[in-house]
C-alpha cells in the first residue's frame, strides 16, 4: 500500500526547497529567517517532518508570497470531518493564545453538542452518509478539547440570541445545547456573551468574525462562506475586524446577563 502521507510530505518538502533555492537562500540562511534550526528545515525539505504553521507563514513571506506553500500544506494530511479550506485555521487554533468568535448563523463548532451537529448534518446538501456525519462530530469533539486542555488560552464568544431561538433539532436538542454552553461558560478561560435579538447598535452586521493570536503575537482572521473559506493575515483587514469585535463586546450583554438570558431561554422551552 502506498503511504500517501509520506508522499505528500516529500512533495511539500520539494516545494520548500525549490522556492528557497529560487530566492537564492542556503538552508542556514532560510532557517535564520523562518526562525527554525537548519536541521528542522532539512527535515521538512526531505519529507521527514510536518511543518509548523509558523514555518509555512514565514516561509511564504521569505519566498515572495506566491501562495505556493499555503496551498500545498493543506494537502499534507487528510483530516476527516474538517473541510479542506478550514484545515489551516484548525492548525492555528490548536496553538492560539487568544481566540475570538462571533457567530450569527449557528452555535460555533467549539460549543456544539453531538445532537446539534447531527441535527444540522441531517439537512445538509448534498446529503451526508452516516460515516461522514460521524467524522463531523469526531472532528468537532477533538477541537473542543482545546477549551479545557489550553487553560491559558483566552476564548471569547459572541453569539446572536436567535441561534438558540431557532431550536435547531427541536426542543430537547436545544435544551441540551444550552446546558452545554452554560457549562462551558463556567470555565475561567472562556467568556460567552449574547447579542440580544433587539439591538439598536451592532458592529457585526457584515457577518461572522473569527480572530486568533499566535504565541508569536501574530493575529489572523478567518472568513467562511458557502463551500469556501479564507485565512486572512493582512494586518489592515485583521485590524478592522479586531475593532469591530471590540465594539461588539461592549454592545452585547455582559457575561453574567448572558448566562441569565440563557437560563431564561432554557426555562421557556
PDB file of C-alpha atoms in Angstrom:
ATOM      1  CA  UNK A   1       0.000   0.000   0.000  1.00  0.00           C
ATOM      2  CA  UNK A   2       1.314   3.476  -0.893  1.00  0.00           C
ATOM      3  CA  UNK A   3       1.895   5.785   2.080  1.00  0.00           C
ATOM      4  CA  UNK A   4       0.136   8.880   0.789  1.00  0.00           C
ATOM      5  CA  UNK A   5       1.092  10.983   3.812  1.00  0.00           C
ATOM      6  CA  UNK A   6       4.802  10.310   3.239  1.00  0.00           C
ATOM      7  CA  UNK A   7       4.458  11.130  -0.451  1.00  0.00           C
ATOM      8  CA  UNK A   8       2.689  14.410   0.317  1.00  0.00           C
ATOM      9  CA  UNK A   9       5.355  15.353   2.869  1.00  0.00           C
ATOM     10  CA  UNK A  10       8.104  14.726   0.344  1.00  0.00           C
ATOM     11  CA  UNK A  11       6.228  16.749  -2.270  1.00  0.00           C
ATOM     12  CA  UNK A  12       5.764  19.639   0.137  1.00  0.00           C
ATOM     13  CA  UNK A  13       9.450  19.469   1.087  1.00  0.00           C
ATOM     14  CA  UNK A  14      10.442  19.630  -2.553  1.00  0.00           C
ATOM     15  CA  UNK A  15       8.313  22.756  -2.985  1.00  0.00           C
ATOM     16  CA  UNK A  16      10.021  24.390   0.012  1.00  0.00           C
ATOM     17  CA  UNK A  17      13.462  23.544  -1.321  1.00  0.00           C
ATOM     18  CA  UNK A  18      12.640  24.768  -4.839  1.00  0.00           C
ATOM     19  CA  UNK A  19      11.302  28.093  -3.560  1.00  0.00           C
ATOM     20  CA  UNK A  20      14.235  28.530  -1.184  1.00  0.00           C
ATOM     21  CA  UNK A  21      16.741  27.946  -3.955  1.00  0.00           C
ATOM     22  CA  UNK A  22      14.770  30.184  -6.321  1.00  0.00           C
ATOM     23  CA  UNK A  23      15.254  33.156  -3.984  1.00  0.00           C
ATOM     24  CA  UNK A  24      18.932  32.257  -3.551  1.00  0.00           C
ATOM     25  CA  UNK A  25      18.998  31.218   0.097  1.00  0.00           C
ATOM     26  CA  UNK A  26      21.041  28.455   1.679  1.00  0.00           C
ATOM     27  CA  UNK A  27      19.385  26.243   4.278  1.00  0.00           C
ATOM     28  CA  UNK A  28      21.208  28.115   7.032  1.00  0.00           C
ATOM     29  CA  UNK A  29      20.053  31.499   5.721  1.00  0.00           C
ATOM     30  CA  UNK A  30      16.488  30.301   5.253  1.00  0.00           C
ATOM     31  CA  UNK A  31      16.491  28.759   8.740  1.00  0.00           C
ATOM     32  CA  UNK A  32      17.536  32.054  10.313  1.00  0.00           C
ATOM     33  CA  UNK A  33      14.731  33.913   8.543  1.00  0.00           C
ATOM     34  CA  UNK A  34      11.965  31.413   9.433  1.00  0.00           C
ATOM     35  CA  UNK A  35      13.395  31.195  12.980  1.00  0.00           C
ATOM     36  CA  UNK A  36      13.803  27.399  12.944  1.00  0.00           C
ATOM     37  CA  UNK A  37      17.017  25.382  13.059  1.00  0.00           C
ATOM     38  CA  UNK A  38      18.734  24.321   9.838  1.00  0.00           C
ATOM     39  CA  UNK A  39      18.097  20.716  10.912  1.00  0.00           C
ATOM     40  CA  UNK A  40      14.339  21.419  11.006  1.00  0.00           C
ATOM     41  CA  UNK A  41      14.494  22.986   7.555  1.00  0.00           C
ATOM     42  CA  UNK A  42      16.352  19.933   6.271  1.00  0.00           C
ATOM     43  CA  UNK A  43      13.801  17.568   7.837  1.00  0.00           C
ATOM     44  CA  UNK A  44      10.914  19.437   6.215  1.00  0.00           C
ATOM     45  CA  UNK A  45      12.603  19.558   2.820  1.00  0.00           C
ATOM     46  CA  UNK A  46      13.373  15.830   2.951  1.00  0.00           C
ATOM     47  CA  UNK A  47       9.768  14.987   3.864  1.00  0.00           C
ATOM     48  CA  UNK A  48      10.602  13.730   7.348  1.00  0.00           C
ATOM     49  CA  UNK A  49       8.700  16.326   9.376  1.00  0.00           C
ATOM     50  CA  UNK A  50       5.359  18.101   9.311  1.00  0.00           C
ATOM     51  CA  UNK A  51       5.885  21.864   9.028  1.00  0.00           C
ATOM     52  CA  UNK A  52       4.620  24.128  11.795  1.00  0.00           C
ATOM     53  CA  UNK A  53       2.109  26.813  10.846  1.00  0.00           C
ATOM     54  CA  UNK A  54       4.685  29.479  11.692  1.00  0.00           C
ATOM     55  CA  UNK A  55       7.178  27.758   9.363  1.00  0.00           C
ATOM     56  CA  UNK A  56       4.693  27.938   6.476  1.00  0.00           C
ATOM     57  CA  UNK A  57       3.661  31.552   7.111  1.00  0.00           C
ATOM     58  CA  UNK A  58       7.221  32.852   7.458  1.00  0.00           C
ATOM     59  CA  UNK A  59       8.367  30.720   4.540  1.00  0.00           C
ATOM     60  CA  UNK A  60       5.663  32.287   2.379  1.00  0.00           C
ATOM     61  CA  UNK A  61       6.859  35.799   3.143  1.00  0.00           C
ATOM     62  CA  UNK A  62      10.501  34.919   2.587  1.00  0.00           C
ATOM     63  CA  UNK A  63       9.837  33.252  -0.778  1.00  0.00           C
ATOM     64  CA  UNK A  64       7.755  36.086  -2.184  1.00  0.00           C
ATOM     65  CA  UNK A  65       4.184  35.414  -1.026  1.00  0.00           C
ATOM     66  CA  UNK A  66       3.419  33.268  -4.063  1.00  0.00           C
ATOM     67  CA  UNK A  67       0.792  31.276  -2.171  1.00  0.00           C
ATOM     68  CA  UNK A  68       2.509  28.006  -3.124  1.00  0.00           C
ATOM     69  CA  UNK A  69       3.312  26.918   0.430  1.00  0.00           C
ATOM     70  CA  UNK A  70      -0.103  27.827   1.798  1.00  0.00           C
ATOM     71  CA  UNK A  71      -1.831  25.895  -0.964  1.00  0.00           C
ATOM     72  CA  UNK A  72       0.487  22.895  -0.682  1.00  0.00           C
ATOM     73  CA  UNK A  73       0.266  22.481   3.088  1.00  0.00           C
ATOM     74  CA  UNK A  74      -3.494  21.776   3.105  1.00  0.00           C
ATOM     75  CA  UNK A  75      -2.852  18.548   1.192  1.00  0.00           C
ATOM     76  CA  UNK A  76      -0.342  17.108   3.668  1.00  0.00           C
ATOM     77  CA  UNK A  77      -2.737  15.222   5.901  1.00  0.00           C
ATOM     78  CA  UNK A  78      -6.362  14.369   5.379  1.00  0.00           C
ATOM     79  CA  UNK A  79      -8.342  15.408   8.436  1.00  0.00           C
ATOM     80  CA  UNK A  80     -11.736  13.663   8.386  1.00  0.00           C
ATOM     81  CA  UNK A  81     -14.596  15.924   9.346  1.00  0.00           C
ATOM     82  CA  UNK A  82     -12.731  19.139   8.500  1.00  0.00           C
ATOM     83  CA  UNK A  83     -13.247  20.884   5.186  1.00  0.00           C
ATOM     84  CA  UNK A  84     -10.042  21.363   3.199  1.00  0.00           C
ATOM     85  CA  UNK A  85     -10.364  25.145   3.376  1.00  0.00           C
ATOM     86  CA  UNK A  86     -10.696  25.034   7.192  1.00  0.00           C
ATOM     87  CA  UNK A  87      -7.653  22.899   7.990  1.00  0.00           C
ATOM     88  CA  UNK A  88      -5.073  25.674   8.185  1.00  0.00           C
ATOM     89  CA  UNK A  89      -7.301  27.621  10.568  1.00  0.00           C
ATOM     90  CA  UNK A  90      -7.723  24.468  12.669  1.00  0.00           C
ATOM     91  CA  UNK A  91      -3.915  24.164  12.843  1.00  0.00           C
ATOM     92  CA  UNK A  92      -3.610  27.749  14.077  1.00  0.00           C
ATOM     93  CA  UNK A  93      -6.474  27.180  16.512  1.00  0.00           C
ATOM     94  CA  UNK A  94      -4.502  24.436  18.272  1.00  0.00           C
ATOM     95  CA  UNK A  95      -1.677  26.826  19.150  1.00  0.00           C
ATOM     96  CA  UNK A  96      -3.622  30.066  19.690  1.00  0.00           C
ATOM     97  CA  UNK A  97      -3.249  32.031  22.924  1.00  0.00           C
ATOM     98  CA  UNK A  98      -6.332  34.163  22.165  1.00  0.00           C
ATOM     99  CA  UNK A  99      -9.359  33.162  20.139  1.00  0.00           C
ATOM    100  CA  UNK A 100     -12.384  35.368  19.389  1.00  0.00           C
ATOM    101  CA  UNK A 101     -15.521  34.080  17.693  1.00  0.00           C
ATOM    102  CA  UNK A 102     -18.651  35.977  16.666  1.00  0.00           C
ATOM    103  CA  UNK A 103     -21.394  33.883  15.079  1.00  0.00           C
ATOM    104  CA  UNK A 104     -24.779  34.934  13.734  1.00  0.00           C
ATOM    105  CA  UNK A 105     -25.685  31.764  11.793  1.00  0.00           C
ATOM    106  CA  UNK A 106     -25.295  28.892  14.246  1.00  0.00           C
ATOM    107  CA  UNK A 107     -23.648  27.943  17.514  1.00  0.00           C
ATOM    108  CA  UNK A 108     -19.921  27.650  16.601  1.00  0.00           C
ATOM    109  CA  UNK A 109     -18.207  24.271  16.414  1.00  0.00           C
ATOM    110  CA  UNK A 110     -16.260  24.726  19.652  1.00  0.00           C
ATOM    111  CA  UNK A 111     -19.566  24.918  21.547  1.00  0.00           C
ATOM    112  CA  UNK A 112     -21.719  22.391  19.694  1.00  0.00           C
ATOM    113  CA  UNK A 113     -23.160  19.175  21.126  1.00  0.00           C
ATOM    114  CA  UNK A 114     -23.300  15.864  19.295  1.00  0.00           C
ATOM    115  CA  UNK A 115     -27.081  16.085  18.896  1.00  0.00           C
ATOM    116  CA  UNK A 116     -26.781  19.622  17.487  1.00  0.00           C
ATOM    117  CA  UNK A 117     -24.125  18.511  14.976  1.00  0.00           C
ATOM    118  CA  UNK A 118     -26.284  15.601  13.852  1.00  0.00           C
ATOM    119  CA  UNK A 119     -29.354  17.824  13.531  1.00  0.00           C
ATOM    120  CA  UNK A 120     -27.515  20.256  11.264  1.00  0.00           C
ATOM    121  CA  UNK A 121     -25.944  17.429   9.251  1.00  0.00           C
ATOM    122  CA  UNK A 122     -29.360  15.876   8.608  1.00  0.00           C
ATOM    123  CA  UNK A 123     -30.336  18.860   6.440  1.00  0.00           C
ATOM    124  CA  UNK A 124     -27.041  19.252   4.614  1.00  0.00           C
ATOM    125  CA  UNK A 125     -26.993  19.142   0.811  1.00  0.00           C
ATOM    126  CA  UNK A 126     -25.741  17.114  -0.881  1.00  0.00           C
ATOM    127  CA  UNK A 127     -26.786  14.537   1.744  1.00  0.00           C
ATOM    128  CA  UNK A 128     -24.089  13.083   4.007  1.00  0.00           C
ATOM    129  CA  UNK A 129     -23.505   9.411   4.738  1.00  0.00           C
ATOM    130  CA  UNK A 130     -23.584   8.067   8.301  1.00  0.00           C
ATOM    131  CA  UNK A 131     -19.789   7.780   8.178  1.00  0.00           C
ATOM    132  CA  UNK A 132     -19.405  11.413   7.136  1.00  0.00           C
ATOM    133  CA  UNK A 133     -21.665  12.576   9.953  1.00  0.00           C
ATOM    134  CA  UNK A 134     -19.589  10.543  12.426  1.00  0.00           C
ATOM    135  CA  UNK A 135     -16.459  12.230  11.086  1.00  0.00           C
ATOM    136  CA  UNK A 136     -18.045  15.664  11.526  1.00  0.00           C
ATOM    137  CA  UNK A 137     -18.808  15.049  15.180  1.00  0.00           C
ATOM    138  CA  UNK A 138     -15.453  13.382  15.905  1.00  0.00           C
ATOM    139  CA  UNK A 139     -13.612  16.376  14.450  1.00  0.00           C
ATOM    140  CA  UNK A 140     -15.653  18.856  16.475  1.00  0.00           C
ATOM    141  CA  UNK A 141     -15.259  16.861  19.683  1.00  0.00           C
ATOM    142  CA  UNK A 142     -11.494  16.811  19.137  1.00  0.00           C
ATOM    143  CA  UNK A 143     -11.413  20.591  18.621  1.00  0.00           C
ATOM    144  CA  UNK A 144     -13.498  21.170  21.751  1.00  0.00           C
ATOM    145  CA  UNK A 145     -10.785  19.591  23.902  1.00  0.00           C
ATOM    146  CA  UNK A 146      -8.878  22.860  23.428  1.00  0.00           C
ATOM    147  CA  UNK A 147     -11.236  24.652  25.799  1.00  0.00           C
ATOM    148  CA  UNK A 148     -10.082  22.503  28.718  1.00  0.00           C
ATOM    149  CA  UNK A 149      -6.624  21.429  27.593  1.00  0.00           C
ATOM    150  CA  UNK A 150      -5.432  25.009  26.960  1.00  0.00           C
ATOM    151  CA  UNK A 151      -6.416  26.811  30.197  1.00  0.00           C
ATOM    152  CA  UNK A 152      -4.040  29.678  29.378  1.00  0.00           C
ATOM    153  CA  UNK A 153      -5.760  30.388  26.079  1.00  0.00           C
ATOM    154  CA  UNK A 154      -8.422  33.109  26.300  1.00  0.00           C
ATOM    155  CA  UNK A 155     -11.605  32.157  24.444  1.00  0.00           C
ATOM    156  CA  UNK A 156     -14.286  34.761  23.757  1.00  0.00           C
ATOM    157  CA  UNK A 157     -17.598  34.007  22.057  1.00  0.00           C
ATOM    158  CA  UNK A 158     -20.290  36.456  20.996  1.00  0.00           C
ATOM    159  CA  UNK A 159     -23.421  34.634  19.863  1.00  0.00           C
ATOM    160  CA  UNK A 160     -26.646  36.014  18.483  1.00  0.00           C
ATOM    161  CA  UNK A 161     -29.618  35.230  20.699  1.00  0.00           C
ATOM    162  CA  UNK A 162     -31.564  33.947  17.693  1.00  0.00           C
ATOM    163  CA  UNK A 163     -29.210  30.956  17.118  1.00  0.00           C
ATOM    164  CA  UNK A 164     -30.813  29.423  20.205  1.00  0.00           C
ATOM    165  CA  UNK A 165     -34.337  30.656  19.488  1.00  0.00           C
ATOM    166  CA  UNK A 166     -34.249  28.803  16.161  1.00  0.00           C
ATOM    167  CA  UNK A 167     -34.377  25.496  18.108  1.00  0.00           C
ATOM    168  CA  UNK A 168     -32.326  23.565  15.559  1.00  0.00           C
ATOM    169  CA  UNK A 169     -33.093  19.866  16.049  1.00  0.00           C
ATOM    170  CA  UNK A 170     -36.046  20.532  18.327  1.00  0.00           C
ATOM    171  CA  UNK A 171     -36.656  21.360  21.975  1.00  0.00           C
ATOM    172  CA  UNK A 172     -34.590  18.548  23.522  1.00  0.00           C
ATOM    173  CA  UNK A 173     -31.585  19.253  21.338  1.00  0.00           C
ATOM    174  CA  UNK A 174     -31.788  22.964  22.165  1.00  0.00           C
ATOM    175  CA  UNK A 175     -32.177  22.323  25.891  1.00  0.00           C
ATOM    176  CA  UNK A 176     -29.086  20.091  25.902  1.00  0.00           C
ATOM    177  CA  UNK A 177     -27.203  22.674  23.831  1.00  0.00           C
ATOM    178  CA  UNK A 178     -27.969  25.486  26.270  1.00  0.00           C
ATOM    179  CA  UNK A 179     -26.944  23.283  29.205  1.00  0.00           C
ATOM    180  CA  UNK A 180     -23.643  22.580  27.474  1.00  0.00           C
ATOM    181  CA  UNK A 181     -22.965  26.253  26.709  1.00  0.00           C
ATOM    182  CA  UNK A 182     -23.759  27.169  30.330  1.00  0.00           C
ATOM    183  CA  UNK A 183     -21.287  24.520  31.500  1.00  0.00           C
ATOM    184  CA  UNK A 184     -18.545  25.836  29.201  1.00  0.00           C
ATOM    185  CA  UNK A 185     -19.258  29.387  30.386  1.00  0.00           C
ATOM    186  CA  UNK A 186     -18.092  28.342  33.868  1.00  0.00           C
ATOM    187  CA  UNK A 187     -14.525  27.800  32.632  1.00  0.00           C
ATOM    188  CA  UNK A 188     -12.159  30.587  33.717  1.00  0.00           C
ATOM    189  CA  UNK A 189     -10.633  30.938  30.267  1.00  0.00           C
ATOM    190  CA  UNK A 190     -13.977  31.228  28.433  1.00  0.00           C
ATOM    191  CA  UNK A 191     -16.234  34.262  28.060  1.00  0.00           C
ATOM    192  CA  UNK A 192     -19.642  33.882  26.418  1.00  0.00           C
ATOM    193  CA  UNK A 193     -21.788  36.875  25.529  1.00  0.00           C
ATOM    194  CA  UNK A 194     -25.129  37.036  23.787  1.00  0.00           C
ATOM    195  CA  UNK A 195     -26.079  39.727  21.330  1.00  0.00           C
ATOM    196  CA  UNK A 196     -29.738  40.429  22.113  1.00  0.00           C
ATOM    197  CA  UNK A 197     -32.366  39.930  19.445  1.00  0.00           C
ATOM    198  CA  UNK A 198     -33.275  43.603  19.677  1.00  0.00           C
ATOM    199  CA  UNK A 199     -30.091  45.642  19.418  1.00  0.00           C
ATOM    200  CA  UNK A 200     -30.096  49.235  18.164  1.00  0.00           C
ATOM    201  CA  UNK A 201     -26.303  49.311  17.796  1.00  0.00           C
ATOM    202  CA  UNK A 202     -24.431  46.408  16.197  1.00  0.00           C
ATOM    203  CA  UNK A 203     -20.932  46.419  14.662  1.00  0.00           C
ATOM    204  CA  UNK A 204     -21.127  42.865  13.301  1.00  0.00           C
ATOM    205  CA  UNK A 205     -23.892  43.134  10.735  1.00  0.00           C
ATOM    206  CA  UNK A 206     -21.484  42.284   7.900  1.00  0.00           C
ATOM    207  CA  UNK A 207     -21.130  38.705   9.100  1.00  0.00           C
ATOM    208  CA  UNK A 208     -19.258  36.286  11.391  1.00  0.00           C
ATOM    209  CA  UNK A 209     -15.822  37.160  12.749  1.00  0.00           C
ATOM    210  CA  UNK A 210     -13.097  34.688  13.705  1.00  0.00           C
ATOM    211  CA  UNK A 211      -9.833  36.021  15.118  1.00  0.00           C
ATOM    212  CA  UNK A 212      -6.864  34.439  16.856  1.00  0.00           C
ATOM    213  CA  UNK A 213      -3.464  35.346  18.246  1.00  0.00           C
ATOM    214  CA  UNK A 214      -0.468  33.012  17.989  1.00  0.00           C
ATOM    215  CA  UNK A 215       2.264  32.567  20.642  1.00  0.00           C
ATOM    216  CA  UNK A 216       4.382  34.936  18.497  1.00  0.00           C
ATOM    217  CA  UNK A 217       1.624  37.575  18.961  1.00  0.00           C
ATOM    218  CA  UNK A 218       0.644  37.427  15.307  1.00  0.00           C
ATOM    219  CA  UNK A 219      -3.070  37.868  14.573  1.00  0.00           C
ATOM    220  CA  UNK A 220      -5.044  36.016  11.922  1.00  0.00           C
ATOM    221  CA  UNK A 221      -8.669  36.159  10.833  1.00  0.00           C
ATOM    222  CA  UNK A 222     -10.847  33.605   9.106  1.00  0.00           C
ATOM    223  CA  UNK A 223     -13.862  34.132   6.902  1.00  0.00           C
ATOM    224  CA  UNK A 224     -16.086  31.271   5.757  1.00  0.00           C
ATOM    225  CA  UNK A 225     -18.911  31.148   3.250  1.00  0.00           C
ATOM    226  CA  UNK A 226     -20.772  28.524   1.273  1.00  0.00           C
ATOM    227  CA  UNK A 227     -18.252  25.787   0.366  1.00  0.00           C
ATOM    228  CA  UNK A 228     -15.284  28.117   0.849  1.00  0.00           C
ATOM    229  CA  UNK A 229     -13.058  29.661   3.474  1.00  0.00           C
ATOM    230  CA  UNK A 230     -10.317  32.277   3.589  1.00  0.00           C
ATOM    231  CA  UNK A 231      -7.460  32.673   6.062  1.00  0.00           C
ATOM    232  CA  UNK A 232      -6.610  36.365   6.399  1.00  0.00           C
ATOM    233  CA  UNK A 233      -3.237  37.686   7.537  1.00  0.00           C
ATOM    234  CA  UNK A 234      -3.474  41.185   6.026  1.00  0.00           C
ATOM    235  CA  UNK A 235      -2.813  43.405   9.052  1.00  0.00           C
ATOM    236  CA  UNK A 236      -5.156  46.155   7.889  1.00  0.00           C
ATOM    237  CA  UNK A 237      -8.066  43.750   7.434  1.00  0.00           C
ATOM    238  CA  UNK A 238      -7.354  41.990  10.730  1.00  0.00           C
ATOM    239  CA  UNK A 239      -7.202  45.357  12.488  1.00  0.00           C
ATOM    240  CA  UNK A 240     -10.634  46.335  11.158  1.00  0.00           C
ATOM    241  CA  UNK A 241     -12.115  43.047  12.354  1.00  0.00           C
ATOM    242  CA  UNK A 242     -10.473  43.462  15.773  1.00  0.00           C
ATOM    243  CA  UNK A 243     -12.077  46.895  16.153  1.00  0.00           C
ATOM    244  CA  UNK A 244     -15.474  45.549  15.152  1.00  0.00           C
ATOM    245  CA  UNK A 245     -15.190  42.686  17.611  1.00  0.00           C
ATOM    246  CA  UNK A 246     -14.116  45.040  20.401  1.00  0.00           C
ATOM    247  CA  UNK A 247     -17.128  47.221  19.687  1.00  0.00           C
ATOM    248  CA  UNK A 248     -19.465  44.222  19.797  1.00  0.00           C
ATOM    249  CA  UNK A 249     -18.139  43.173  23.191  1.00  0.00           C
ATOM    250  CA  UNK A 250     -19.480  46.435  24.571  1.00  0.00           C
ATOM    251  CA  UNK A 251     -22.763  46.154  22.628  1.00  0.00           C
ATOM    252  CA  UNK A 252     -23.545  42.572  23.668  1.00  0.00           C
ATOM    253  CA  UNK A 253     -24.886  41.556  27.052  1.00  0.00           C
ATOM    254  CA  UNK A 254     -22.347  41.095  29.846  1.00  0.00           C
ATOM    255  CA  UNK A 255     -21.268  37.546  30.637  1.00  0.00           C
ATOM    256  CA  UNK A 256     -23.488  37.481  33.723  1.00  0.00           C
ATOM    257  CA  UNK A 257     -26.515  38.837  31.858  1.00  0.00           C
ATOM    258  CA  UNK A 258     -25.835  36.400  29.009  1.00  0.00           C
ATOM    259  CA  UNK A 259     -25.896  33.443  31.406  1.00  0.00           C
ATOM    260  CA  UNK A 260     -29.151  34.746  32.888  1.00  0.00           C
ATOM    261  CA  UNK A 261     -30.706  35.042  29.440  1.00  0.00           C
ATOM    262  CA  UNK A 262     -29.612  31.513  28.504  1.00  0.00           C
ATOM    263  CA  UNK A 263     -31.198  30.188  31.672  1.00  0.00           C
ATOM    264  CA  UNK A 264     -34.434  32.021  30.932  1.00  0.00           C
ATOM    265  CA  UNK A 265     -34.488  30.672  27.379  1.00  0.00           C
ATOM    266  CA  UNK A 266     -33.951  27.166  28.692  1.00  0.00           C
ATOM    267  CA  UNK A 267     -36.803  27.619  31.133  1.00  0.00           C
ATOM    268  CA  UNK A 268     -39.095  28.731  28.302  1.00  0.00           C
ATOM    269  CA  UNK A 269     -38.516  25.517  26.320  1.00  0.00           C
TER     270      UNK A 269
END
